[in-house]
mmCIF file of C-alpha atoms in Angstrom:
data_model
loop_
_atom_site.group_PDB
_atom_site.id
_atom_site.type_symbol
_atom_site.label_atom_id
_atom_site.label_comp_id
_atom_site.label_asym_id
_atom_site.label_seq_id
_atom_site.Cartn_x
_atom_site.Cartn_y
_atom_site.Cartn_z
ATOM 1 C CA UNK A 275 -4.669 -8.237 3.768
ATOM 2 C CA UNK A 276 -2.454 -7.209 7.166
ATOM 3 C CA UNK A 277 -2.165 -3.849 7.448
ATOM 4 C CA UNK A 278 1.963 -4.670 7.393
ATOM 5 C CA UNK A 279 1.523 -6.198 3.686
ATOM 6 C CA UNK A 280 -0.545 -3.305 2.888
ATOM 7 C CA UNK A 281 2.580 -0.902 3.640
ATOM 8 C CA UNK A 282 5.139 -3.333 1.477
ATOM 9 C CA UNK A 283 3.077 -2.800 -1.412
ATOM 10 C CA UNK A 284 2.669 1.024 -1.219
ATOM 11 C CA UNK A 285 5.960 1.458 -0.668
ATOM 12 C CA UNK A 286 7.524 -0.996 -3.335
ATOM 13 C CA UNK A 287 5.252 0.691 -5.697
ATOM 14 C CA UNK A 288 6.269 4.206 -4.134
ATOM 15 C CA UNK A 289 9.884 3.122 -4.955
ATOM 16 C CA UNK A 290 9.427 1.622 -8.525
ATOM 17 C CA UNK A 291 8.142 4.956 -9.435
ATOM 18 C CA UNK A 292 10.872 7.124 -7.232
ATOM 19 C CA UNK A 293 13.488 4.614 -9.377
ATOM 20 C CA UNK A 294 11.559 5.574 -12.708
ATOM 21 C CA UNK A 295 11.790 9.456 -12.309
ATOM 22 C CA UNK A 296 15.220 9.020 -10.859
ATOM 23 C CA UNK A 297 16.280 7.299 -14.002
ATOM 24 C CA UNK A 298 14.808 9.223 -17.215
ATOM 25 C CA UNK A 299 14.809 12.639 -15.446
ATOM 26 C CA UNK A 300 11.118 13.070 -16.142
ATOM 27 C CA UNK A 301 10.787 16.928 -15.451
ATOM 28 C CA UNK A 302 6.831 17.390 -14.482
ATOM 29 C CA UNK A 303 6.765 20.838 -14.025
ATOM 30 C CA UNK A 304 4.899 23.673 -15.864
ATOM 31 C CA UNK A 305 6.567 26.510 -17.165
ATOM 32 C CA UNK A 306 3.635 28.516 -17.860
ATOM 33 C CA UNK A 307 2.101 27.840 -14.656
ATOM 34 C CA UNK A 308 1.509 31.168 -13.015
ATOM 35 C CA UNK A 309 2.896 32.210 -9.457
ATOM 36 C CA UNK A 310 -0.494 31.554 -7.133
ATOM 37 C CA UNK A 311 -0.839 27.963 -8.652
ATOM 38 C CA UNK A 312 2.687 26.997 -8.404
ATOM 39 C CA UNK A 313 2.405 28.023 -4.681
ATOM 40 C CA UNK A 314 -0.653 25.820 -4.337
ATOM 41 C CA UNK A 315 1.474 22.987 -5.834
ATOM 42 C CA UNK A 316 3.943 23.724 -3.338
ATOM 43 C CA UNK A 317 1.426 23.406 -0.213
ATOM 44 C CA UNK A 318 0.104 19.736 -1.791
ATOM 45 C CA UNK A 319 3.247 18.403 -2.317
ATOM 46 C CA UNK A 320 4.528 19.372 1.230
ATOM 47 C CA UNK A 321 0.886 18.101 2.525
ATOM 48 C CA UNK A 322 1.550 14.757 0.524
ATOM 49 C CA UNK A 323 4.869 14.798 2.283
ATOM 50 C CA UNK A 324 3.611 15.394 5.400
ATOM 51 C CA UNK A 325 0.734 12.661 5.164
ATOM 52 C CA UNK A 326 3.813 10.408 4.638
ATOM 53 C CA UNK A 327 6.154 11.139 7.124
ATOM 54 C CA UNK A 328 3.259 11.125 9.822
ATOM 55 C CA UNK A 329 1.627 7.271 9.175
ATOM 56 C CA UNK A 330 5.471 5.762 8.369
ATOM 57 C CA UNK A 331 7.530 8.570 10.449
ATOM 58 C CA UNK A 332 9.563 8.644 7.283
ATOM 59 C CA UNK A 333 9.354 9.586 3.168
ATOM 60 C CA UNK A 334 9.371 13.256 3.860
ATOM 61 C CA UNK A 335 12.852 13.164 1.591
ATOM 62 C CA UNK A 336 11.887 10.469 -0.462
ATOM 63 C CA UNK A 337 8.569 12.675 -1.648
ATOM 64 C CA UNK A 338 9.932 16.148 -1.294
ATOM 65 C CA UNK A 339 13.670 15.603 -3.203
ATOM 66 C CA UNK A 340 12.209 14.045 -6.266
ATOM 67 C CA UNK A 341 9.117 16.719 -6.309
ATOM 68 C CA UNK A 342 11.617 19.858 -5.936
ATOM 69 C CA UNK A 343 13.644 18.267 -8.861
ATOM 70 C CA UNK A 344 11.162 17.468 -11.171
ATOM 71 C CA UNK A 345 7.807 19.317 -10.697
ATOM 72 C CA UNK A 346 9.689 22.149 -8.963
ATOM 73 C CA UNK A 347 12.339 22.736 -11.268
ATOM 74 C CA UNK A 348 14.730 23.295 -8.644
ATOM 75 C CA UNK A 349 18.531 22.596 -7.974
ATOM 76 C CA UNK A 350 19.416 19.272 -6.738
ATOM 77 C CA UNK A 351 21.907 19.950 -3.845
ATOM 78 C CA UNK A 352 19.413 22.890 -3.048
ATOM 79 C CA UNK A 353 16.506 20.111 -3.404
ATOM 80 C CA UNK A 354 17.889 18.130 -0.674
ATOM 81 C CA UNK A 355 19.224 20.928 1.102
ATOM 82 C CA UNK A 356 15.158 22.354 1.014
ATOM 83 C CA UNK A 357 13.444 19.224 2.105
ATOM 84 C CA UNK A 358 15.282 18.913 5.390
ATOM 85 C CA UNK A 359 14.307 22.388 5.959
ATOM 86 C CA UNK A 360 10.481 21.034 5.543
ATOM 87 C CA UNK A 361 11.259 17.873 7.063
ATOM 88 C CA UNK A 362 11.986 19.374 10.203
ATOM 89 C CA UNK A 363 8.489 20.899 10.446
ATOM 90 C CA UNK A 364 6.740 17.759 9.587
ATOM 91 C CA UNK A 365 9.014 15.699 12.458
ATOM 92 C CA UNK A 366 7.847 18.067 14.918
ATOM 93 C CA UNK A 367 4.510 17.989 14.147
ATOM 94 C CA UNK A 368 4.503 14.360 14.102
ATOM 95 C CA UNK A 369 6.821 13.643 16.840
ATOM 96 C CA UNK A 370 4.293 15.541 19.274
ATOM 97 C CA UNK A 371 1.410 13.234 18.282
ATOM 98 C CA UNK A 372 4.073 10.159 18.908
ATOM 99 C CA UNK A 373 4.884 11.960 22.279
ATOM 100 C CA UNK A 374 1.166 12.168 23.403
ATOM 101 C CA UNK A 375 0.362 8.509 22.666
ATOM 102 C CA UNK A 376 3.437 7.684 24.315
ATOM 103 C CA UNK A 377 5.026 5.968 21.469
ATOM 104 C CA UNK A 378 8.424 7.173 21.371
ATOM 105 C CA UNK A 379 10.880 5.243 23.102
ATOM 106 C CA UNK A 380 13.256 7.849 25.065
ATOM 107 C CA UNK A 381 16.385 5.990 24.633
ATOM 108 C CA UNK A 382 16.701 4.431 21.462
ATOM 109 C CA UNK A 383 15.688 8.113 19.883
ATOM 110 C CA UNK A 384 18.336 10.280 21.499
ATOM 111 C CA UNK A 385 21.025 7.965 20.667
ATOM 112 C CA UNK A 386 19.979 8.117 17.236
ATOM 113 C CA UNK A 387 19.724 11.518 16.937
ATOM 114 C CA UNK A 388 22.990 11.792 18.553
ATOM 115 C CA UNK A 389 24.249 9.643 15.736
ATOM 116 C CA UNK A 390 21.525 11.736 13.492
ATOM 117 C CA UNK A 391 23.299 14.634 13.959
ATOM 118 C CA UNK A 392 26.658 14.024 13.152
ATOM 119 C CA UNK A 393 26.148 12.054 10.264
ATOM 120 C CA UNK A 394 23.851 14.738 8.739
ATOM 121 C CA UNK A 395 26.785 17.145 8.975
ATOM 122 C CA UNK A 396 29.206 14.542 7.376
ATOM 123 C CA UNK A 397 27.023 13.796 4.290
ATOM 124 C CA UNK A 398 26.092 17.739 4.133
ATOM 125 C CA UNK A 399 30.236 18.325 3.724
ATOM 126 C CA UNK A 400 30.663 15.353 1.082
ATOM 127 C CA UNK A 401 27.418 16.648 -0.982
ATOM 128 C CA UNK A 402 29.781 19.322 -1.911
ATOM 129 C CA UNK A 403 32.064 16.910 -3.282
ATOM 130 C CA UNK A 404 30.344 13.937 -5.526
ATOM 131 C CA UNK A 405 29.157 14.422 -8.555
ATOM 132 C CA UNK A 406 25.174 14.484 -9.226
ATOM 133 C CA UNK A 407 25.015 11.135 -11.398
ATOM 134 C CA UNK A 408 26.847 9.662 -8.522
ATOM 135 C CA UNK A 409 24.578 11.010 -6.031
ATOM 136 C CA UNK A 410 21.239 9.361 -8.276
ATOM 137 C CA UNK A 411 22.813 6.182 -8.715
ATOM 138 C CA UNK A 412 24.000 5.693 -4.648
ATOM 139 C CA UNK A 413 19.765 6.995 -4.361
ATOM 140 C CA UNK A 414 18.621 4.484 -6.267
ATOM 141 C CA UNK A 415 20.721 1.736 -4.830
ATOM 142 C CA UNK A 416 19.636 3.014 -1.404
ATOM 143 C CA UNK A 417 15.868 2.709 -2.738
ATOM 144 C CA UNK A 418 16.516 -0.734 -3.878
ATOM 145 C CA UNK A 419 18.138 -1.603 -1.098
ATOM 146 C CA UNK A 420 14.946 -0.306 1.222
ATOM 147 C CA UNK A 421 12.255 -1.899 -0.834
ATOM 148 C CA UNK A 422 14.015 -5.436 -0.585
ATOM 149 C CA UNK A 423 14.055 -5.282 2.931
ATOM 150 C CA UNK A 424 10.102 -3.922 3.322
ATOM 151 C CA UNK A 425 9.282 -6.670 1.113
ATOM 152 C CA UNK A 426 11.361 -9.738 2.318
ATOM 153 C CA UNK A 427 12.268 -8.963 5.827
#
């Protein structure tokens, strides 16, 4: 199987089960779980994340948002809000490996971090606004929407 097809499948499955939590609100996490071990759960799911984002320079979001909901217990706005915060460590960390084997190309990059940037402070100032159940159902659309396109394009 190409490596490509290989990728479609984790990722449609990756999706079906992002959909799944998204829709009955399965909360994972452990209220008796003491301070050391949630810690530890913290460090896997950011080294899952981080797995992620470096082979398909994306999914640190996609794994971190859904884990800080529902294994972490935590906030969604603050969720999102969180994983960006991590997100930015892993894109470093990655982007110097992409750097090294010269795999970045220059152009194409700033513009879209130009663009990046600007839209990340838009959608940070309408998070504020729109209603959580909103916010899941425009996720899972977008998730949809992603999975097509890996799949049939």
């Amino acid at each position: 199987m190409e490596k490509i097809e290989k990728r479609k499948i984790f990722y449609l499955l990756f999706c079906i089960g992002e959909i799944k939590i998204e829709i009955f609100n399965k909360n994972f996490r452990d209220k008796n779980m003491n301070e050391k071990n949630f810690n530890i759960k913290i460090a896997v799911i950011g080294g899952l994340a981080g797995i992620i984002c470096g082979l398909f320079g994306t999914g640190g979001g996609m794994i971190l948002v859904p884990a800080f909901i529902y294994m972490l217990d935590i906030e969604p706005k603050k969720a999102r809000a969180t994983s960006l915060c991590c997100m930015l460590a892993m894109v470093i960390a990655s982007s110097f490996f992409y750097y090294k084997n010269n795999y970045i190309n220059w152009n194409s990059g700033l513009l879209c971090a130009i663009g990046g940037t600007i839209g990340g402070y838009i959608g940070a100032k309408i998070l504020k606004k729109i209603p959580e159940k909103i916010m899941k159902i425009v996720f899972i659309l977008f998730i949809i929407y992603a999975a097509y396109n890996m799949i049939f394009k």
